[in-house]
Amino acid sequence: MQIDELKQKLPLPQLMEQLGYGEFAKRSVCSPFREDKNPSWGIYEDAKGWHFKDFATGEGGDELDFLAIHNKCDAKQALKLYQQYAGNTPIEATVSIGELPPPDEWTQAVEALATRDKWLLQLGQKRGYSKTLLAGLIENGLIVLHDKSIAFPIYNQGGVFQGMHLRGANGWRITGGGTEPWLIGQHDAKNVHVFESQWDAFAMMDTLGYGNGAWNGERDCVLISRGASNTKKLADYIGEGQKVYIWPQNDEPGEKWVQKVAQLAPGDVYKVNVPAAYKDANEWLQGENKDALKTGLAFARPLEVAKEPEREQPAAFRIRTYSELSTESMSVPPQVIDGVIYKGGKLIVGGTSKGRKTWSLMDLAAAIATGGKWWGFQANLGDVLYVNFELQDFLFRQRMDAIIKARKAKDLSRLHVMNLRGHAADMTDLRPPIEQAIEKHDFSLIIFDPAYKMLGDRSENDAGEMADLMNEFEALAVQSGSAVGFAHHFSKGNQAGKFAIDRMSGSGVLARDPDAIITLTDHEEEDCYICETTLRAFPALPPFGLRWDFPQLRPCADVDVEGIRQPGRKKKCSEKQLIDLMPPRKGIKAAEWMDLAKEELGISRPTFYRLQKQLSDSDMIYKQEDGFWYRMAAVTVK
């Protein structure tokens, strides 16, 4: 299997999930490989695939580089491991992967550890645990050794064993199914001690005499979230009347985790303050002793849970009966373009690279600012704000001057421009000046050209991130009452076999969220386009042809709407090609000539008659009374 195939089968986010790093598969997060108090690590996707980046160290790479760091191996070994992971091949383990384990699997693993005295001694010395704790863990089947890998049990909420949380040379991973929080002890114990990590939980259990007869199961139980991403599930394990003691890790994410756990608990919540010199309870045990942890538990004080401020419920969130809605006074917003879009809606114009999208939007802006026609549609008079990321100032002015001249317009006072070429920015940066402009002008339309300049750190292939961008546009439309329009490019490749709505590049959100979708698809004829519309608020419009007539696209009835340009095929519109099909010194009937043109050149009936008329008007061909067409003598068509 080639590397590209491996990356398609197991991209970085899924690989990280498989390796137990699912909570780190984000754009901005603390590093999984080093101590990191501030988020400085993340993953992202670009045209070449998925990558990770550590912005503090500069380290980064693809799936193979991630495996090399994770396993501390070279590129060759990383590739071998990647092939095994992508092929769902168990690596150095015989436990059940992706299915419920056989009943005796865990028992065998417990027995394997019980015979490893040397291994137990090393674990106790490394973690600071007593022999009695380790004996108690083994006796109760809470820790095992499997294929030289330490492992912990995974139970479902019904208490049935369903797999292992396993650590080996390849890192932590889950076997047998999904993970759940780990409850050790009686679910109705008076005190619930909550931890992120089992190592910290074992330190507390050692302190309270687990394994030596001093542990009181009616008084204490332990609940381990197995990572911050699993925190919400803890609510299913904490009951009314139980005291909750939270043992945090000393970092910023740990503090956030404390508040999340506290908000889930229905009763009293206490926080054990781990000394700042130690990162967690296990390190505290190693640095001092059990008495220190006992003292910390005794001095735990009630935690004041930070309540989220109550937000005023937006009026739009009120649930009404349809009877109420049907009798409520409401007004229909004005149409910006008759039959296409209302004020407050979203409009997208999509097309190929250099496919006249910017010319079209600039012409639309001029049409609205002067109350003129646009492609045969009435553009109603109103103010327009054009946010230009695409063109240099002088070029934008040259183009708009040409459009104004073609429209024979004089008063462009309703057209407003923000030229931002070289200043890609997201809505956070643009909102303040736009809000100031909104206070002064009642814009009919605000245009952002092109949309990708506003992506920031977003990926156009990520549906969630594109939905977030669409929500930004939506919020602006609601706040201003204006329609919001933007340009976007088509994906690469042949567009002929796709529905118009599916030709946009990136996530389908871009092509489905707007209220009016206009696509400009290259025609087989030079400088011609097929315009197709998808409208939410108006009846469907039939496709129509547009021909470039500098500096505007104009509707043209003789453009065949079925003639989408095919990749690799040259556009067919040459008069020379058509006249070359005529016999040199003989005439030809129009029907025979048209059939020949269709077969040889692939042109449509309307295109044939348009070219024939151009040749006739230019005195390059003529028609005899017998109905045959002839070339003019000594005519050379270039």
mmCIF file of N, CA and C in Angstrom, residues 318-330:
data_model
loop_
_atom_site.group_PDB
_atom_site.id
_atom_site.type_symbol
_atom_site.label_atom_id
_atom_site.label_comp_id
_atom_site.label_asym_id
_atom_site.label_seq_id
_atom_site.Cartn_x
_atom_site.Cartn_y
_atom_site.Cartn_z
ATOM 1 N N ARG A 318 -37.915 31.890 21.455
ATOM 2 C CA ARG A 318 -39.212 31.621 22.062
ATOM 3 C C ARG A 318 -40.015 30.668 21.183
ATOM 4 N N ILE A 319 -40.600 29.669 21.810
ATOM 5 C CA ILE A 319 -41.419 28.698 21.078
ATOM 6 C C ILE A 319 -42.860 29.208 21.042
ATOM 7 N N ARG A 320 -43.414 29.283 19.842
ATOM 8 C CA ARG A 320 -44.773 29.770 19.661
ATOM 9 C C ARG A 320 -45.610 28.741 18.912
ATOM 10 N N THR A 321 -46.902 28.828 19.068
ATOM 11 C CA THR A 321 -47.781 28.010 18.249
ATOM 12 C C THR A 321 -47.867 28.641 16.865
ATOM 13 N N TYR A 322 -48.229 27.826 15.879
ATOM 14 C CA TYR A 322 -48.357 28.398 14.547
ATOM 15 C C TYR A 322 -49.489 29.421 14.499
ATOM 16 N N SER A 323 -50.508 29.233 15.327
ATOM 17 C CA SER A 323 -51.608 30.207 15.367
ATOM 18 C C SER A 323 -51.088 31.580 15.764
ATOM 19 N N GLU A 324 -50.181 31.603 16.761
ATOM 20 C CA GLU A 324 -49.568 32.869 17.164
ATOM 21 C C GLU A 324 -48.756 33.469 16.028
ATOM 22 N N LEU A 325 -47.974 32.598 15.359
ATOM 23 C CA LEU A 325 -47.128 33.069 14.268
ATOM 24 C C LEU A 325 -47.961 33.617 13.122
ATOM 25 N N SER A 326 -49.057 32.935 12.812
ATOM 26 C CA SER A 326 -49.859 33.329 11.648
ATOM 27 C C SER A 326 -50.589 34.648 11.860
ATOM 28 N N THR A 327 -50.799 35.036 13.123
ATOM 29 C CA THR A 327 -51.491 36.295 13.392
ATOM 30 C C THR A 327 -50.538 37.431 13.735
ATOM 31 N N GLU A 328 -49.233 37.099 13.824
ATOM 32 C CA GLU A 328 -48.243 38.111 14.183
ATOM 33 C C GLU A 328 -47.984 39.033 12.996
ATOM 34 N N SER A 329 -47.902 40.324 13.271
ATOM 35 C CA SER A 329 -47.632 41.295 12.215
ATOM 36 C C SER A 329 -46.175 41.183 11.777
ATOM 37 N N MET A 330 -45.934 41.001 10.518
ATOM 38 C CA MET A 330 -44.569 40.921 9.998
ATOM 39 C C MET A 330 -44.534 41.472 8.586
#
